[in-house]
Backbone as a ProteinNet text record, in pm:
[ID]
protein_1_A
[PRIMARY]
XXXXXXXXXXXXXXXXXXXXXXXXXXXXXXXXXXXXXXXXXXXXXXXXXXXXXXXXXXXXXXXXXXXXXXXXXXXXXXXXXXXXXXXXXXXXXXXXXXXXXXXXXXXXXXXXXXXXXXXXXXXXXXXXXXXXXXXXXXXXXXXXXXXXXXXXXXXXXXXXXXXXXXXXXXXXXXXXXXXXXXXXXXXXXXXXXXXXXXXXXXXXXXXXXXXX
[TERTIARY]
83.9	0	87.9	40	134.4	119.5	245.5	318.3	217.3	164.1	55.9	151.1	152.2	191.5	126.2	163.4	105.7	200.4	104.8	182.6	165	272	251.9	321.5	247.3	292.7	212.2	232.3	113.2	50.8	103.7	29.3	-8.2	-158	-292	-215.5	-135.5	-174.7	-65.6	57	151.9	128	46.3	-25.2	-72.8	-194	-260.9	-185	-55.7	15.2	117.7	167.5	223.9	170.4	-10.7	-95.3	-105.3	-81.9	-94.8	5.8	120.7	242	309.3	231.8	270.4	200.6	70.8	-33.3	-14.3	-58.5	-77.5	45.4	159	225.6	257.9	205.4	183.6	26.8	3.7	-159.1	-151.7	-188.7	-206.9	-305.3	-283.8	-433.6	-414.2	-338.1	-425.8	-327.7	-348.9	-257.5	-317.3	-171.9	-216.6	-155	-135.2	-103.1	-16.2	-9.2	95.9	155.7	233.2	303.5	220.7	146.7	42.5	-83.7	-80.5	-173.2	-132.1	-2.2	77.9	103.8	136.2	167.3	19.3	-110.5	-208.9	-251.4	-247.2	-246.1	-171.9	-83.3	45.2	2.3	4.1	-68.7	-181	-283.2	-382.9	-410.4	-318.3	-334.3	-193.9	-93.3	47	46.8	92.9	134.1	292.7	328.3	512.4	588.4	520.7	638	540	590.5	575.2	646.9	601	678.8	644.5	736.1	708.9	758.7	724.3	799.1	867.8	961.8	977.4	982.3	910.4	861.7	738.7	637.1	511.3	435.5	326.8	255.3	243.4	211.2	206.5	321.2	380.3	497.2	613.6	738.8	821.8	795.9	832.6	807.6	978.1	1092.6	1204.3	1126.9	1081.1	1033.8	960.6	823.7	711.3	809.9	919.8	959.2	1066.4	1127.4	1156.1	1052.9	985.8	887.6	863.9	800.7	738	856.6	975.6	1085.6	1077.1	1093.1	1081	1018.5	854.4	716.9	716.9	739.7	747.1	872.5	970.4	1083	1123.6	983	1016.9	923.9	886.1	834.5	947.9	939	1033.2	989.3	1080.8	1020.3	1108.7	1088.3	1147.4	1116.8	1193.4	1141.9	1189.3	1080.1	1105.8	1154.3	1233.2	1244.2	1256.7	1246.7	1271.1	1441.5	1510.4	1638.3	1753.7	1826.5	1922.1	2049.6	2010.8	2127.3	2133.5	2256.9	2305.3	2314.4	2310.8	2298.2	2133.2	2014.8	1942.1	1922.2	2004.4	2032.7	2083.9	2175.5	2260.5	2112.7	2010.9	1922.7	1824.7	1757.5	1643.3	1665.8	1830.3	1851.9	1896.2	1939.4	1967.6	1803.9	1727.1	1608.6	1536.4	1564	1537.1	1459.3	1518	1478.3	1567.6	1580.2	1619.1	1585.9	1571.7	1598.1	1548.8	1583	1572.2	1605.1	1460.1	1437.1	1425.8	1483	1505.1	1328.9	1308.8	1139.9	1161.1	1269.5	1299.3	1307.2	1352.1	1345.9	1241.3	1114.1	1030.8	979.3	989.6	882.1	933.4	1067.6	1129.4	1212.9	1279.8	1356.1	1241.6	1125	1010.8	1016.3	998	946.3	1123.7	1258.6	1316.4	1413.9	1318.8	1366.3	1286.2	1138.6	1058	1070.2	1134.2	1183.4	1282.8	1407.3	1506.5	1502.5	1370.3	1377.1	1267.7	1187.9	1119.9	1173.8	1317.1	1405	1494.6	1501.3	1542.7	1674.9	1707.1	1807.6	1743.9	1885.3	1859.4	1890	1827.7	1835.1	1872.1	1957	2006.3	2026.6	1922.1	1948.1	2124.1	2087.6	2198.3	2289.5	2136.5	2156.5	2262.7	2265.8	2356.6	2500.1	2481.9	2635.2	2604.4	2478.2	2413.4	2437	2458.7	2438.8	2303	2168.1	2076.5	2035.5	1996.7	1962.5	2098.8	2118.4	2271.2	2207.6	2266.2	2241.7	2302.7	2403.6	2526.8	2491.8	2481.8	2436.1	2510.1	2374.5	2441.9	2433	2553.9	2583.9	2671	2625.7	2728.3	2838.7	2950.8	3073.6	3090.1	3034.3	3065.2	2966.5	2985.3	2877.7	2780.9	2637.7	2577.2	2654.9	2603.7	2646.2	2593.9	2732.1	2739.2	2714.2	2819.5	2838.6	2737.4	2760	2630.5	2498.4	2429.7	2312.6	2258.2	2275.9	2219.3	2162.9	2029.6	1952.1	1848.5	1850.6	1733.3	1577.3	1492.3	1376.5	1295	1387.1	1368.7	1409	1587	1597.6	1489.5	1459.2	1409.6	1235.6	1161.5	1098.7	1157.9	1232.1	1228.6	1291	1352.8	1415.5	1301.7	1167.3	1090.1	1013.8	936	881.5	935.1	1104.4	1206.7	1156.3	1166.8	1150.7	1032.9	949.2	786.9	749.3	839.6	838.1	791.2	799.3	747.7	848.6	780.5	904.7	925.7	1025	1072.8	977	941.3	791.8	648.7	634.2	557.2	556.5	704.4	766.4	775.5	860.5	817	660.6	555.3	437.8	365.6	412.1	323.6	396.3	559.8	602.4	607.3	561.2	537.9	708	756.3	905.6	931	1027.6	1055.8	1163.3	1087.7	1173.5	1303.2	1377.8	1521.6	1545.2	1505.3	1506.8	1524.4	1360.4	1427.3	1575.2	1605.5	1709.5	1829.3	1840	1957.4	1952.1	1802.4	1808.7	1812.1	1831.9	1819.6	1991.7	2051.4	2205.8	2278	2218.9	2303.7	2309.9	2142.5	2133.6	2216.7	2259.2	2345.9	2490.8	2575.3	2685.9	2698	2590.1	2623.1	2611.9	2528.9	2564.9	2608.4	2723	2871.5	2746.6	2619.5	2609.8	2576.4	2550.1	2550.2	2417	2287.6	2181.4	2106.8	1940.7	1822	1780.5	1821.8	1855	1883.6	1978.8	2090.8	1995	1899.8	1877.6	1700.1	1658.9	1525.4	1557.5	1703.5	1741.2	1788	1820.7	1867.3	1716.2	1624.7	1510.9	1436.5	1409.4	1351.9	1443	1604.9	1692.7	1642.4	1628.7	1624.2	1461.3	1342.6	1223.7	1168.2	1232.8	1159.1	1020.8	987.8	930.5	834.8	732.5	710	749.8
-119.6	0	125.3	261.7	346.2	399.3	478.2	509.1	644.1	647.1	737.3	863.2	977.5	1113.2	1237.3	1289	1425.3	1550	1646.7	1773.6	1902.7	1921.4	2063.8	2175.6	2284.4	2429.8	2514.4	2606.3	2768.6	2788	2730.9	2830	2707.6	2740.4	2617.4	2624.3	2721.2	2681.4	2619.7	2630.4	2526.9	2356.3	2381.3	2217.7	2171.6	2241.6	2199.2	2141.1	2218.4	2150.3	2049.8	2030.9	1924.4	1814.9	1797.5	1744.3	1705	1775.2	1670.5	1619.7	1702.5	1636.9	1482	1493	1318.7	1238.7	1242.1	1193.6	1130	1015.2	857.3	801.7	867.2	772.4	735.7	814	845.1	878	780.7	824.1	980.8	1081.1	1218.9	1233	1188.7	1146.5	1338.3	1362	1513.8	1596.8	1765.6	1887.4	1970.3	2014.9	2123.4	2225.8	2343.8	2469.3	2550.2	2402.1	2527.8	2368.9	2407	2323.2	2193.9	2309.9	2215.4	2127.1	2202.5	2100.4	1967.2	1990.2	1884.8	1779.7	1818.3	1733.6	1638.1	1709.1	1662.5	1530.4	1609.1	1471.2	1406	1393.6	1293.8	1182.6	1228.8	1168.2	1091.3	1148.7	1040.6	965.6	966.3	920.5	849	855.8	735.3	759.9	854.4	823.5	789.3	730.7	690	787	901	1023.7	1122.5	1247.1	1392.1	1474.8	1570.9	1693.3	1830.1	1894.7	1980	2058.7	2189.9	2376.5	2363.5	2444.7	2495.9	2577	2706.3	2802.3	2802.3	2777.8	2788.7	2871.2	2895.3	2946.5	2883.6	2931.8	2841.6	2765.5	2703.4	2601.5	2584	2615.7	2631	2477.1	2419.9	2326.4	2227.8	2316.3	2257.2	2210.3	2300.5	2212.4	2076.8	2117.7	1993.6	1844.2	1890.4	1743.3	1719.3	1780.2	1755.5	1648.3	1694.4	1641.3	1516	1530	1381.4	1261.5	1302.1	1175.6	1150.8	1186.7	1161.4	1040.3	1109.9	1016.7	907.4	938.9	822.7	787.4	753.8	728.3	654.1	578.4	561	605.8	741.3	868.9	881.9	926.2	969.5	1140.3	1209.1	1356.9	1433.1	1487.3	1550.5	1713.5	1808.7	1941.1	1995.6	2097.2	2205.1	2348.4	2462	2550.5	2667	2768.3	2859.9	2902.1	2891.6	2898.7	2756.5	2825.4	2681.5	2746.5	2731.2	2751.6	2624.4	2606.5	2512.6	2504.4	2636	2592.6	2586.7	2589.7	2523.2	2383.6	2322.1	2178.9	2102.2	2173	2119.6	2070.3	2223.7	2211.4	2075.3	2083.3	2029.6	1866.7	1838.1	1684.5	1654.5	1733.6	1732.1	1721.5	1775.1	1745.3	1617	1536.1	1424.1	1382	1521.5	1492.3	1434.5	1338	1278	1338.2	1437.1	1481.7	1644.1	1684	1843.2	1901	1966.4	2000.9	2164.6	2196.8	2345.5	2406	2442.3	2471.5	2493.5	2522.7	2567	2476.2	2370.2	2229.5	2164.8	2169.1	2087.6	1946.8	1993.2	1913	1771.5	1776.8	1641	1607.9	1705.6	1679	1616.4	1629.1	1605.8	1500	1381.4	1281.4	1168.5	1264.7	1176.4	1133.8	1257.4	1300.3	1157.9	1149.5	1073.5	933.2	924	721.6	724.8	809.9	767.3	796.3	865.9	865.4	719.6	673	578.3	441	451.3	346.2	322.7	354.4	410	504.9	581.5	686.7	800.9	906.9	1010.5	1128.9	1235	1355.7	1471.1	1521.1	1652.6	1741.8	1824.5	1929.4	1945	1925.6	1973.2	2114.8	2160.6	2306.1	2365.3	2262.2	2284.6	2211.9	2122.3	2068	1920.9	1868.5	1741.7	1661.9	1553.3	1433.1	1389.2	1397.1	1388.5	1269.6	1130.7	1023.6	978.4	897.9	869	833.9	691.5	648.8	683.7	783.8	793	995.3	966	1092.6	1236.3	1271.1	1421.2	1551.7	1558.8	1692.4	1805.5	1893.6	2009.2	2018.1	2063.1	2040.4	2198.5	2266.2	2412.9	2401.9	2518.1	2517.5	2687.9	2701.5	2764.9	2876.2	2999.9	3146.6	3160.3	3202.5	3209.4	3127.9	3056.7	2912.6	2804.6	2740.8	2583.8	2607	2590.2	2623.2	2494.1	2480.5	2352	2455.1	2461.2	2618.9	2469.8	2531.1	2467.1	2530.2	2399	2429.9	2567.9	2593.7	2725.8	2857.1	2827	2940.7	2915	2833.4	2856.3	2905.6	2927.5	2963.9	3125.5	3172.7	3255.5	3360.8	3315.8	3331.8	3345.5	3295.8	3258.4	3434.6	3420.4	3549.3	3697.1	3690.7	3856.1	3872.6	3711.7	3747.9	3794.8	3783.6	3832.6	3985.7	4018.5	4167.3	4154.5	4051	4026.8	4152.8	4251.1	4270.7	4170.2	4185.7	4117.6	4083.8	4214.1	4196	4052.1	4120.5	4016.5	3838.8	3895.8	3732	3667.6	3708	3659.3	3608.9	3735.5	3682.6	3567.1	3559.7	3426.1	3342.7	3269.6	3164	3173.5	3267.2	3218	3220.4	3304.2	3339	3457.8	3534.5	3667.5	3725.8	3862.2	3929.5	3888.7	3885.8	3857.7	3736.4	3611.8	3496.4	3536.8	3633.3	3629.5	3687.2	3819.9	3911.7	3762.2	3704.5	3601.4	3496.8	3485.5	3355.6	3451.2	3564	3606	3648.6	3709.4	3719.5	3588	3500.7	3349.9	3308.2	3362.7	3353.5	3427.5	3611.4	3664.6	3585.9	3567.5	3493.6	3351.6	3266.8	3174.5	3136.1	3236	3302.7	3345.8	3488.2	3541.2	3688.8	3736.6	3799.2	3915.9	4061.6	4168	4264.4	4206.4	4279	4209.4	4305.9	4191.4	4232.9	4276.9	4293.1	4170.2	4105.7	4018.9	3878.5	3861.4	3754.5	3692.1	3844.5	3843	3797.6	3813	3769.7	3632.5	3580.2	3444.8	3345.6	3417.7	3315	3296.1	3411.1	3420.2	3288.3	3294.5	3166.8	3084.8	3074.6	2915.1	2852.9	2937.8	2903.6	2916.9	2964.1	2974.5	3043.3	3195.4	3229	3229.2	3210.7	3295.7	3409.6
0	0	0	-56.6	-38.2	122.6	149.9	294.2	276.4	418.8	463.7	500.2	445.1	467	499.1	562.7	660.9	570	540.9	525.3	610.6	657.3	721.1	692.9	635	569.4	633.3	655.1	674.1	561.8	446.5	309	215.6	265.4	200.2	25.5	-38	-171.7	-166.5	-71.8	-75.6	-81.3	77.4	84	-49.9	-58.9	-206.5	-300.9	-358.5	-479.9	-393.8	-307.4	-233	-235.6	-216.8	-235.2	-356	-416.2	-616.1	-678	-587.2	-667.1	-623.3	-501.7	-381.9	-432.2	-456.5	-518.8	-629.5	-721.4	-566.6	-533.6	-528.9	-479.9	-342	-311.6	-124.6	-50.7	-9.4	52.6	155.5	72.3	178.7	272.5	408.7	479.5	555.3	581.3	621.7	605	599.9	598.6	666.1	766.5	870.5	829.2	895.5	898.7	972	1095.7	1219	1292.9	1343.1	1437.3	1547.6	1595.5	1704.4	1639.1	1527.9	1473.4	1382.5	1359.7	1316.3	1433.3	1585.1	1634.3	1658.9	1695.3	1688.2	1600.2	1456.3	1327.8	1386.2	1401.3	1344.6	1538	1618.3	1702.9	1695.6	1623.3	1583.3	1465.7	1385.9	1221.1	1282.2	1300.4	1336.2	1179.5	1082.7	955.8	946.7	827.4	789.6	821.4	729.8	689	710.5	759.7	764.9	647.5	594.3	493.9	604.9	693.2	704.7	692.4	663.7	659	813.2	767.4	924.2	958.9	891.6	987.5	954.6	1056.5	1113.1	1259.7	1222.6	1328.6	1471.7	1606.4	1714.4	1756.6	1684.9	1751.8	1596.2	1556.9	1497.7	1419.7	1316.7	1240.6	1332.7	1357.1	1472.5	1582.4	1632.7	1802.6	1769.4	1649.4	1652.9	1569.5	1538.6	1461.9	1577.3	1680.9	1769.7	1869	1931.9	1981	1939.2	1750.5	1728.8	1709.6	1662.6	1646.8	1813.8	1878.2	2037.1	2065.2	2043.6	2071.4	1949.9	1831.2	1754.2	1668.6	1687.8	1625.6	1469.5	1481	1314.5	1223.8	1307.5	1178.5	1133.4	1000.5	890.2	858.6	885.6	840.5	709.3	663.9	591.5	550.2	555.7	616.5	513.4	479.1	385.3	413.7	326.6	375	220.6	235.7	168.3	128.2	266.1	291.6	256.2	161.4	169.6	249.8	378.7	494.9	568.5	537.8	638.8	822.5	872.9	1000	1036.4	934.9	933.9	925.6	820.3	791.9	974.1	1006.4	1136.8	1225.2	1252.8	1373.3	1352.3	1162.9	1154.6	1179.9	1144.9	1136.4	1299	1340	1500.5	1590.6	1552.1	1608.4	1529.4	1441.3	1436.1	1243.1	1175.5	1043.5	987.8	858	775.9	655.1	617	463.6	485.5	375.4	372.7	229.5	168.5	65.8	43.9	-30.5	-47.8	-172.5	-138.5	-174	-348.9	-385.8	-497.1	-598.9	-568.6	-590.6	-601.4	-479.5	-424.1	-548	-654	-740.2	-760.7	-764.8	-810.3	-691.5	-592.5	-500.2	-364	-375	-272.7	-263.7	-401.6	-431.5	-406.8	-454.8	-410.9	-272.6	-172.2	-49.5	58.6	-8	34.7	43.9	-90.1	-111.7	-16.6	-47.4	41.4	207.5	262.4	406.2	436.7	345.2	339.5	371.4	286.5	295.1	363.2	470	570.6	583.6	440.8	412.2	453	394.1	416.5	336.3	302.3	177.2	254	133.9	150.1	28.2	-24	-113.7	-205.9	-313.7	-356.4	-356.8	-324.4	-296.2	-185.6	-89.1	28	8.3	-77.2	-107.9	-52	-63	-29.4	-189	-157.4	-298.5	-312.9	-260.3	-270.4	-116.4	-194.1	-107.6	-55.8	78	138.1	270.2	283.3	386.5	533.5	450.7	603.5	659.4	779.7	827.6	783.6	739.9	627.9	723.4	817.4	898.8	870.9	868	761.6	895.3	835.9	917.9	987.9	942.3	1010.2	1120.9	1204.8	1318.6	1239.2	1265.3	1280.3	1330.3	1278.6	1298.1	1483.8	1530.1	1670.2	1740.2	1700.1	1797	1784.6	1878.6	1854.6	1867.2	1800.1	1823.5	1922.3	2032.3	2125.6	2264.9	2260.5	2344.5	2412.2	2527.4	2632.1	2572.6	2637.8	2575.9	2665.1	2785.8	2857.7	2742.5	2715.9	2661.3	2519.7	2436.2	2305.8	2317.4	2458.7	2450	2489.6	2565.6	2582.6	2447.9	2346.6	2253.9	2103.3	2145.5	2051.7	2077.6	2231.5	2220.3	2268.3	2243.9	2235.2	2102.6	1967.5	1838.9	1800.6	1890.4	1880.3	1930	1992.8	2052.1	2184.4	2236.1	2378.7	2515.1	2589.5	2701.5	2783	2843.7	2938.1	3077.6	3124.8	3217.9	3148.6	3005.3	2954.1	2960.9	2907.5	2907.8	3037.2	3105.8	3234.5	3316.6	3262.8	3328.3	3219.7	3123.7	3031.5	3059	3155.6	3121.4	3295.8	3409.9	3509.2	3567.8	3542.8	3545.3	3644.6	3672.7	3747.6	3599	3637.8	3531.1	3527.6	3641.2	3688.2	3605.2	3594.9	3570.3	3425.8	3306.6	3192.2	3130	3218.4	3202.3	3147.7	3273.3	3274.5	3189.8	3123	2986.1	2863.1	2882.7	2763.6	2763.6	2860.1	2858.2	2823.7	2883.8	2879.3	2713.9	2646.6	2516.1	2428.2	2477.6	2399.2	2368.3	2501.5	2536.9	2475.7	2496.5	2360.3	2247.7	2216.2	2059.8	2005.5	2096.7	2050.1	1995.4	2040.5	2009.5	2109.6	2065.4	2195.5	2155.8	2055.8	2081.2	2076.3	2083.4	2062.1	1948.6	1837.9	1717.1	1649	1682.5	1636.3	1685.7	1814.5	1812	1746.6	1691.9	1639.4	1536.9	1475.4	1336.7	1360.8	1441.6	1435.5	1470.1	1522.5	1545.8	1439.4	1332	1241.3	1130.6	1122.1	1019.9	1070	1219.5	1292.8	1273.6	1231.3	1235.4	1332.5	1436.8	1584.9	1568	1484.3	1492.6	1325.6	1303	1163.2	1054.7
[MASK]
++++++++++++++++++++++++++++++++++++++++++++++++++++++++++++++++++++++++++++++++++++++++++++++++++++++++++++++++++++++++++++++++++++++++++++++++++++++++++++++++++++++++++++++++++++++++++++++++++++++++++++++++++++

């Protein structure tokens, strides 16, 4: 039978042609729109493979494929992006994807991102300096702009809503925090990033998908 697939994008006309171009070779049992509703599907449908964006509404398309390789380990995901940056590549396969398609590509690189995470390989855009399908783990050798990107799920929320324009008072009262507490996840955040504004880290959440 074909391998049951989930798509998740923000932009229905994306889904839609994702939807015709998988079609039939992949049963498309549902498409969401944001993060949380991806983890939802994919919780109650148990499909093979996921295609998701990774920047989405509600929950970053990083956190929710974080999460689901967790809860289900032989989901197969494979994540789309607008960006062919590599210290994107580092985060999305570090949180538990196996292939990564540069949107520019999507039409033919979709379909052969899908066999080879199916089979239990793994894809990487040529675009990034990937050979395509490869069974042997495809990690770009540089580190992400300002150091490692390896952030607690404390700091990446607190890192999600600075990129949202959240103050510090705010932030603190939606995560049940003391101002004091964010001051120091958000310094700890400058320092291991090598960076010195909140300029600099609205721009790194926006590469990383944290935020929309």
């Amino acid at each position: 039978r074909a391998a049951r697939v989930i798509l998740a994008d923000d932009h229905r006309v994306v889904s839609d042609g994702l939807r015709k171009l998988l079609q039939p070779e992949y049963a498309v049992i549902a498409t969401v729109g944001d993060g949380e509703a991806l983890l939802s599907a994919a919780r109650a449908l148990r499909p093979e493979a996921a295609v998701v964006d990774i920047s989405m509404p509600l929950l970053s398309g990083i956190d929710a494929i974080r999460t689901l390789t967790q809860e289900m380990p032989e989901l197969r995901v494979v994540c789309l992006t607008m960006h062919a940056d590599r210290a994107f590549l580092s985060e999305v396969f570090a949180a538990g994807a196996v292939g990564f398609v540069v949107k520019h590509g999507v039409c033919e690189e979709l379909r052969h991102a899908l066999r080879a995470a199916l089979r239990g390989g793994r894809y990487v855009s040529p675009l990034l300096g990937g050979r395509g399908a490869t069974r042997a783990p495809a990690r770009p050798s540089d580190p992400p702009p300002g150091g490692r990107f390896e952030l607690s799920e404390r700091q990446r929320q607190v890192l999600k809503l600075i990129a949202e324009g959240y103050t510090i008072k705010e932030i603190a009262r939606l995560l049940t925090l003391s101002p004091k507490t964010v001051e120091f996840h958000k310094y700890r955040l400058l320092a291991q990033l090598g960076y010195d504004s909140t300029a600099q880290l609205v721009q790194f959440a926006l590469r990383h998908g944290l935020v929309a």
